[in-house]
Tab-separated table of C-alpha atoms in Angstrom:
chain	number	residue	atom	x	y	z
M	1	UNK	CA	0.250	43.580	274.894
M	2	UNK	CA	-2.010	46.330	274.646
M	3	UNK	CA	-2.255	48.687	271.773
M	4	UNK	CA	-0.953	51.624	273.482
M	5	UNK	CA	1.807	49.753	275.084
M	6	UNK	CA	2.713	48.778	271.257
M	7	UNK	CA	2.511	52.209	270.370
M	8	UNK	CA	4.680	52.810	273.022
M	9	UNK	CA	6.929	51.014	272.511
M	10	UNK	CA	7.224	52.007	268.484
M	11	UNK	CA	7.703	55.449	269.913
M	12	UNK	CA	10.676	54.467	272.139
M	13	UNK	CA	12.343	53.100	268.590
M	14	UNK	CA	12.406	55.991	266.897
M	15	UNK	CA	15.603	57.802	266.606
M	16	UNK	CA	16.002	60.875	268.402
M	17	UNK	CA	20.002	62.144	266.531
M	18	UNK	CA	19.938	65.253	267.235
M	19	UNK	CA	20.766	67.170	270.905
M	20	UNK	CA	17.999	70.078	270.075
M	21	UNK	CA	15.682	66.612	269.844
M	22	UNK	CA	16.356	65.226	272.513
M	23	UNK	CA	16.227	68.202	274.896
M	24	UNK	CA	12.696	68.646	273.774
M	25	UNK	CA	12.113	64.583	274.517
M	26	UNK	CA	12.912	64.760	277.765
M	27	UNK	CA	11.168	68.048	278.628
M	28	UNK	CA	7.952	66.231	277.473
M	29	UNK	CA	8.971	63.114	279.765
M	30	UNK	CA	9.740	64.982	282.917
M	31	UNK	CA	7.456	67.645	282.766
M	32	UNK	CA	4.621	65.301	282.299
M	33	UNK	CA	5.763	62.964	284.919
M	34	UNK	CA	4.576	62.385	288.364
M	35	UNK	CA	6.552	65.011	289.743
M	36	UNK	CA	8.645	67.633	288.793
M	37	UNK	CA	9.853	70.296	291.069
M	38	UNK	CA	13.415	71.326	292.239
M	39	UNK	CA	13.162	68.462	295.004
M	40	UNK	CA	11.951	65.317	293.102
M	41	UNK	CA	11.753	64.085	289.576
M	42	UNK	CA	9.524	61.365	289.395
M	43	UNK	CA	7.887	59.060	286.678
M	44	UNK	CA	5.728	56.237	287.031
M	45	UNK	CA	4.346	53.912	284.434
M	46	UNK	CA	3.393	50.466	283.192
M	47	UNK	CA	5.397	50.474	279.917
M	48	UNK	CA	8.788	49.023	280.218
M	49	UNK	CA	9.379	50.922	276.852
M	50	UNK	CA	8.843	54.079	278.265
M	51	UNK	CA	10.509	53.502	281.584
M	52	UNK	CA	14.115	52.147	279.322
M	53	UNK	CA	13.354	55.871	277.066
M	54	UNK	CA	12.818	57.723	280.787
M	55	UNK	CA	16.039	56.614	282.429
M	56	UNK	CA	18.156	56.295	278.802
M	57	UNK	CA	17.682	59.854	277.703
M	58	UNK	CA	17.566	61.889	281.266
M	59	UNK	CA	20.729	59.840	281.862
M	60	UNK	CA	22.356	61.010	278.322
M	61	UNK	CA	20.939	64.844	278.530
M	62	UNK	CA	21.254	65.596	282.134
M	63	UNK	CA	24.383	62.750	282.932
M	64	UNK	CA	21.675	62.295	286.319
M	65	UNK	CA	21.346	59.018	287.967
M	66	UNK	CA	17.966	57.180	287.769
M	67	UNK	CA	16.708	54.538	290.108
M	68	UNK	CA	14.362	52.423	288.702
M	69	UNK	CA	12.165	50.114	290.477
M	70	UNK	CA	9.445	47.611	289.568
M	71	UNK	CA	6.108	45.971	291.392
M	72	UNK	CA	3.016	44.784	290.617
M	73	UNK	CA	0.727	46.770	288.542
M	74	UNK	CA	-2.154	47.572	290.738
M	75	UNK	CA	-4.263	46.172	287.940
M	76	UNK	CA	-2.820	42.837	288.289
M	77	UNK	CA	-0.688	40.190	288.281
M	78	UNK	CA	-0.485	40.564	284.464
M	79	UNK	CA	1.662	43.917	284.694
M	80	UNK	CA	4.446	46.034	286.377
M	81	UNK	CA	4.610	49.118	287.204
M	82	UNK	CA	8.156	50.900	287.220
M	83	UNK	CA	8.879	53.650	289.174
M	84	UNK	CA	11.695	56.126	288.357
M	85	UNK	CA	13.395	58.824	290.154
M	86	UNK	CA	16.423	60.964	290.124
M	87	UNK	CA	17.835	60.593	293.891
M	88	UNK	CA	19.831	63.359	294.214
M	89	UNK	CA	18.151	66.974	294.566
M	90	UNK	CA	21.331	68.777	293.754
M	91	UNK	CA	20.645	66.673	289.986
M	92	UNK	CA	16.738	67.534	290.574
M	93	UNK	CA	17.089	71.555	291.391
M	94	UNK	CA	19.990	71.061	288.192
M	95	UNK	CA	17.481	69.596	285.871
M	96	UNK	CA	14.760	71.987	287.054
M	97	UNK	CA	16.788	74.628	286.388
M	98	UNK	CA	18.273	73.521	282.579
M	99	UNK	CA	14.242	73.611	280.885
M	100	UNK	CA	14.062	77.618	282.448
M	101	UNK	CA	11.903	76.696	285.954
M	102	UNK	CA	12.206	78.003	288.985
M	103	UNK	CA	11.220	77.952	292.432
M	104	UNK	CA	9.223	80.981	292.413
M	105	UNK	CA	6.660	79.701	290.063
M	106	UNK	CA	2.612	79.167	291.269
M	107	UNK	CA	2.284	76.692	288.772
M	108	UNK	CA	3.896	74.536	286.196
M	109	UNK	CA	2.952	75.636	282.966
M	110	UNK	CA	4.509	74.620	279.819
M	111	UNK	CA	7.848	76.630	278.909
M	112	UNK	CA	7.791	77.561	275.100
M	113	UNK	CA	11.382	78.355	274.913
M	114	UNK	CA	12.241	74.647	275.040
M	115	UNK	CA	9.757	74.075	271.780
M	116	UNK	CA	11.370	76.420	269.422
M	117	UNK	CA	9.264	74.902	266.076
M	118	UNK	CA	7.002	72.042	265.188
M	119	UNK	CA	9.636	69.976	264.370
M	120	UNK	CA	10.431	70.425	268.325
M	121	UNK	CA	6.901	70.476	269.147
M	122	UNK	CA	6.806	66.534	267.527
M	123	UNK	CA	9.695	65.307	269.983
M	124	UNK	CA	7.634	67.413	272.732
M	125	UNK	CA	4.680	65.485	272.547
M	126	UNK	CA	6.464	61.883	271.975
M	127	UNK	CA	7.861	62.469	275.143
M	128	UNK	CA	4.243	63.504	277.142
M	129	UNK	CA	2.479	60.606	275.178
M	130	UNK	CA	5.191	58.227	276.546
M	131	UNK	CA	5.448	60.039	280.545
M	132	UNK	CA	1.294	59.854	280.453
M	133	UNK	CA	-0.525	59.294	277.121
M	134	UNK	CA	-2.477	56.297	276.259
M	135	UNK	CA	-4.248	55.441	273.312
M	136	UNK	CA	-7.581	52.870	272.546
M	137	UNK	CA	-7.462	49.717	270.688
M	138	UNK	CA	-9.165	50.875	267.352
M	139	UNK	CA	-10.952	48.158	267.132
M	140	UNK	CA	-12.850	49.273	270.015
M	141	UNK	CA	-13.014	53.341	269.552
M	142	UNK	CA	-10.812	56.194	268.764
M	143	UNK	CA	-9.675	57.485	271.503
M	144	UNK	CA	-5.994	59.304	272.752
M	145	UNK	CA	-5.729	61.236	275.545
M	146	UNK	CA	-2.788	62.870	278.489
M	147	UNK	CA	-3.747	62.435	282.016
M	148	UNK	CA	-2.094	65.611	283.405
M	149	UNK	CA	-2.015	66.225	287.113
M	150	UNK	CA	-2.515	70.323	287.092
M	151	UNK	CA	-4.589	72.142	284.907
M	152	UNK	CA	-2.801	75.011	283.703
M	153	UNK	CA	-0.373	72.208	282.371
M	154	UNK	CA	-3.449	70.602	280.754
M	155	UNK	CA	-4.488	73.841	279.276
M	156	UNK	CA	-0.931	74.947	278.343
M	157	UNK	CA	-0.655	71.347	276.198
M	158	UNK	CA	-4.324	71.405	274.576
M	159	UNK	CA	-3.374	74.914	273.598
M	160	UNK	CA	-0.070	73.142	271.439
M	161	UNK	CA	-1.929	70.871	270.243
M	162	UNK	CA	-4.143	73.240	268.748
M	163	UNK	CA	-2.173	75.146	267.504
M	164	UNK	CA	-0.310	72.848	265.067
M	165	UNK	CA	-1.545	73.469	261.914
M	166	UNK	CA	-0.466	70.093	260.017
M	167	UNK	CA	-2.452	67.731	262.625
M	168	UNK	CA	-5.834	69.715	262.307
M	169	UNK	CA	-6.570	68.007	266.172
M	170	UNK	CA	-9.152	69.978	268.541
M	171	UNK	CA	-8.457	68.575	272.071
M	172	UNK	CA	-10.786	68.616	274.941
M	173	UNK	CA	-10.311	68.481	278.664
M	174	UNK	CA	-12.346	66.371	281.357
M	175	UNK	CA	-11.741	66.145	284.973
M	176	UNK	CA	-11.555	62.486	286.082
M	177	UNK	CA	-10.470	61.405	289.349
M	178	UNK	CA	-9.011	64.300	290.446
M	179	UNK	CA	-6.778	64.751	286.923
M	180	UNK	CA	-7.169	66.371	283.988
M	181	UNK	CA	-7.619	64.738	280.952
M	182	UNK	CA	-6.290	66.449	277.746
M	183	UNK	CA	-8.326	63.833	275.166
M	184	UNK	CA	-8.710	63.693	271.505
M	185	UNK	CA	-11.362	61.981	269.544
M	186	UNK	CA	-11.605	60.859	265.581
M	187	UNK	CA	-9.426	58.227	263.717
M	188	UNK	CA	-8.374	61.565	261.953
M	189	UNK	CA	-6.879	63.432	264.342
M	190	UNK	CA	-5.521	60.123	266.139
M	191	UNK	CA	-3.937	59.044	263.504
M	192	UNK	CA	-2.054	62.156	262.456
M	193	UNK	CA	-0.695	63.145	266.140
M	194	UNK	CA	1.027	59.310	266.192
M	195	UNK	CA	2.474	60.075	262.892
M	196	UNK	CA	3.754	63.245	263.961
M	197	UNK	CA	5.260	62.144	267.176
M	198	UNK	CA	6.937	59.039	265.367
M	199	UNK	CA	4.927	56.218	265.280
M	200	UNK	CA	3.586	55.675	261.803
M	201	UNK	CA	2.580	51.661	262.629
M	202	UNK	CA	0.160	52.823	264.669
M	203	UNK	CA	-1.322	55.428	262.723
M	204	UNK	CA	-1.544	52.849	259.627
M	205	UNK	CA	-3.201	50.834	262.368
M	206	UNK	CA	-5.726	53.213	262.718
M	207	UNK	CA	-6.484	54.255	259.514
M	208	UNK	CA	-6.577	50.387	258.586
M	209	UNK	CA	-9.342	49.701	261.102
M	210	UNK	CA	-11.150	53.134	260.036
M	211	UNK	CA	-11.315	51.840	256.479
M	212	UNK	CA	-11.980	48.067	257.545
M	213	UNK	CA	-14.978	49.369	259.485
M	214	UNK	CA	-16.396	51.437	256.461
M	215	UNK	CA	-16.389	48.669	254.296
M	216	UNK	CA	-17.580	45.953	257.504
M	217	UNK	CA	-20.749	48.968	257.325
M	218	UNK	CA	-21.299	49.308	253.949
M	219	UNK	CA	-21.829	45.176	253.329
M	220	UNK	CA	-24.260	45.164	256.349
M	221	UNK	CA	-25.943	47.866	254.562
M	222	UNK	CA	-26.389	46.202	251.566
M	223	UNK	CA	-27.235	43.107	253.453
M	224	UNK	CA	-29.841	44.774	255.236
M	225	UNK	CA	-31.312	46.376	252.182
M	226	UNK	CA	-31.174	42.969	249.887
M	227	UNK	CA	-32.953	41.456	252.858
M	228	UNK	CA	-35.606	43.953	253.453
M	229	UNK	CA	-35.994	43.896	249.719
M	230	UNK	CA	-36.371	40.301	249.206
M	231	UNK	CA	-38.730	40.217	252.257
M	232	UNK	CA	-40.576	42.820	250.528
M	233	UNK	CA	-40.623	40.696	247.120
M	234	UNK	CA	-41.595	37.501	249.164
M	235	UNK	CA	-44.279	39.348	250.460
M	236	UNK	CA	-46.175	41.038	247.264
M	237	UNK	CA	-45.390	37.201	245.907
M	238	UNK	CA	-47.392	36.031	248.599
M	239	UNK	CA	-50.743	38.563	248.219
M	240	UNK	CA	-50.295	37.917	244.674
M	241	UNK	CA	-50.919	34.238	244.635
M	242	UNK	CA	-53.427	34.126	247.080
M	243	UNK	CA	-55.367	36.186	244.792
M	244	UNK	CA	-54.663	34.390	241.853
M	245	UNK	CA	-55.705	31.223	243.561
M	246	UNK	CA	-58.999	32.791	244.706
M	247	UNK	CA	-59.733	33.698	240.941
M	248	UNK	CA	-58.924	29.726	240.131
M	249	UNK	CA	-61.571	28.186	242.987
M	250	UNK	CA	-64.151	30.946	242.221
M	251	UNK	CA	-64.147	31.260	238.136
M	252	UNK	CA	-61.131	29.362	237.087
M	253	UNK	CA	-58.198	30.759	235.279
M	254	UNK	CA	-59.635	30.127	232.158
M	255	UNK	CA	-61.828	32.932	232.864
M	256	UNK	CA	-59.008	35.425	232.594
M	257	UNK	CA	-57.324	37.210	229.146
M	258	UNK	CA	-55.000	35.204	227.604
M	259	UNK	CA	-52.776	38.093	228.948
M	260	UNK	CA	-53.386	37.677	232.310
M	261	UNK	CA	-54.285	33.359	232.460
M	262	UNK	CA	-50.425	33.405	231.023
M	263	UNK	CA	-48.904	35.757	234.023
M	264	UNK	CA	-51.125	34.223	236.682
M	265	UNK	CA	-50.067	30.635	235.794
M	266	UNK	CA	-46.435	31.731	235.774
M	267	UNK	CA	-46.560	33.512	238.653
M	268	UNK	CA	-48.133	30.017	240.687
M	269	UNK	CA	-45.347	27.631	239.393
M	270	UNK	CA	-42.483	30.670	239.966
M	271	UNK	CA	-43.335	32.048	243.521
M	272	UNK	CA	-39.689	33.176	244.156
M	273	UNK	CA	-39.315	35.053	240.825
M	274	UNK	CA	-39.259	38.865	241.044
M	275	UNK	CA	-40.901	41.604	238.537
M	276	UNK	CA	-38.192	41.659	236.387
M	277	UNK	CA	-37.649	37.514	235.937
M	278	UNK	CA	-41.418	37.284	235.240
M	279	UNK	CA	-41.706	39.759	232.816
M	280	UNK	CA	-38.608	37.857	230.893
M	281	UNK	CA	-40.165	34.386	231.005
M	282	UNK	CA	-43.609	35.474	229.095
M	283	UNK	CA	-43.834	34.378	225.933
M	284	UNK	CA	-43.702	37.691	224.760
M	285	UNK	CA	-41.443	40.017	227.012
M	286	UNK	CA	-42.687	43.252	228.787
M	287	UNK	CA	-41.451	45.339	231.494
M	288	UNK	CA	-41.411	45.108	235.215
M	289	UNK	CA	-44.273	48.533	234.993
M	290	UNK	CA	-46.324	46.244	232.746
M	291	UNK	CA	-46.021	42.735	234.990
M	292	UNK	CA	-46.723	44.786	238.163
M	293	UNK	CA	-49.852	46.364	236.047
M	294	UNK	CA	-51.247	42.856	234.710
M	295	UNK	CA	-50.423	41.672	238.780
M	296	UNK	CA	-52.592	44.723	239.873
M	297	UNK	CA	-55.681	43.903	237.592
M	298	UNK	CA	-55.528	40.035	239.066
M	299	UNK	CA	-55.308	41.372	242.660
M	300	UNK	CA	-58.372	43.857	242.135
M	301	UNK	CA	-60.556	40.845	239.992
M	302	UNK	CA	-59.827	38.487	243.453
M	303	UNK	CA	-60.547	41.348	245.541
M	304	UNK	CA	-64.323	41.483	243.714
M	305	UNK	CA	-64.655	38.230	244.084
């Protein structure tokens, strides 16, 4: 199961009590649908989840009949799709009717008087995201986004979106395939519009992966840095002995300040040891500033040689 069929089907859990919530469920649903008009109320989609909250709820606002029927999903063998439609137009011109449409309109737009108050607005949108929402596995990106068929509609519900203060959600809108695509981006925003339209699981999901992924960056990071350090160290290690052994075959260590004889031998039997560890094992301590100065002079008496 995908992850927006699972958020899906969280949404079609949640408890809608209360008839002012349920009117505005169902608005979302059938507005949203594949067609709404006086003549045909139509909804199709591959959730079973939404298709049971689809026939349940018009069935228990509007007391309408809904045939349901179910094929193949285009997409494969895998899937179904469902569609659902109310058969009789007398029920379809009533419905039509009951959210303040009417025949005379150009185009569908969004009717505010059946979203009285945020609290509306939340039922509102649980019932778009379930008649055409889908949402991206956040494992994969952060993605949510309505594919609405006409784009005053698409306008009309980027504009609500908006305009909900508590969700702080900027939507955008693409044309793709001859729909328009209300989309939102940011584990942020995501996450709080699935809260708000009832399905907390899935925001947790979200924010889970969010943080999973900030701490999954933050090792690499580290990683990356240790290992660019220690190929740095390995490096310097590496110039430093081959000067050191250039001093020995030319003039011999002995040749050196007792100072310098003692780093240079340590240095040979302690290749992997950094400033710090070298500076420790002399027989009389000094800083990593003094080792790398002793380690300088040794590189610049090989270097005259």
């Amino acid at each position: 199961m995908s992850f927006s069929k699972d958020t899906k089907a969280e949404l079609a859990g949640a408890q809608t009590e209360q008839q002012w919530q349920l009117h505005a469920l169902v608005y979302g649903l059938v507005l949203f649908s594949k067609r709404f008009s006086p003549e045909e109320i139509t909804l199709t989609t591959e959730s079973h989840s939404a298709a049971t909250v689809y026939s349940n709820s018009l069935s228990q606002l509007a007391a309408a009949i809904v045939d349901v029927r179910c094929t193949l999903s285009r997409r494969g063998s895998d899937g179904a799709l469902y569609t659902l439609r109310v058969p009789d137009k007398n029920d379809c011109e009533r419905i039509y009717d009951s959210f303040g449409h009417s025949k005379n309109e150009v185009s569908l737009r969004i009717n505010r008087a059946n979203i009285g108050d945020d609290d509306a607005a939340a039922f509102f949108l649980r019932g778009v995201f379930l008649s055409c929402g889908s949402v991206s596995s956040p494992d994969k990106d952060y993605h949510l986004e309505f594919s609405v068929a006409h784009r005053n509609l698409a306008s009309d519900l980027a504009r609500l979106i908006d305009e909900i203060e508590v969700l702080n959600a900027h939507p955008g809108i693409a044309v793709r395939k001859g729909s328009y695509v209300v989309y939102i981006k940011g584990s942020d925003s995501i996450a709080d519009v699935l809260a708000f339209i009832g399905a907390p699981m899935a925001s947790l999901e979200i924010v889970q992966q969010r943080i999973y992924r900030s701490l999954r960056n933050k090792v690499n990071r580290k990683i990356n840095s240790e290992t660019a350090n220690s190929n740095k160290t390995a490096a310097a290690a590496a110039k430093q002995i081959r000067a050191i052994e250039r001093i020995e075959k030319k003039r011999g260590l002995s040749s050196l300040p007792d100072e310098l004889r003692e780093l240079a031998r340590l240095r040979l039997d302690n290749p992997e040891y950094n400033l710090r560890e070298l500076g420790e094992a002399l027989s009389t301590p000094i800083s990593r500033s003094g080792v790398n100065h002793r380690l300088q002079r040794l590189i610049e008496i090989s270097e005259e040689l």
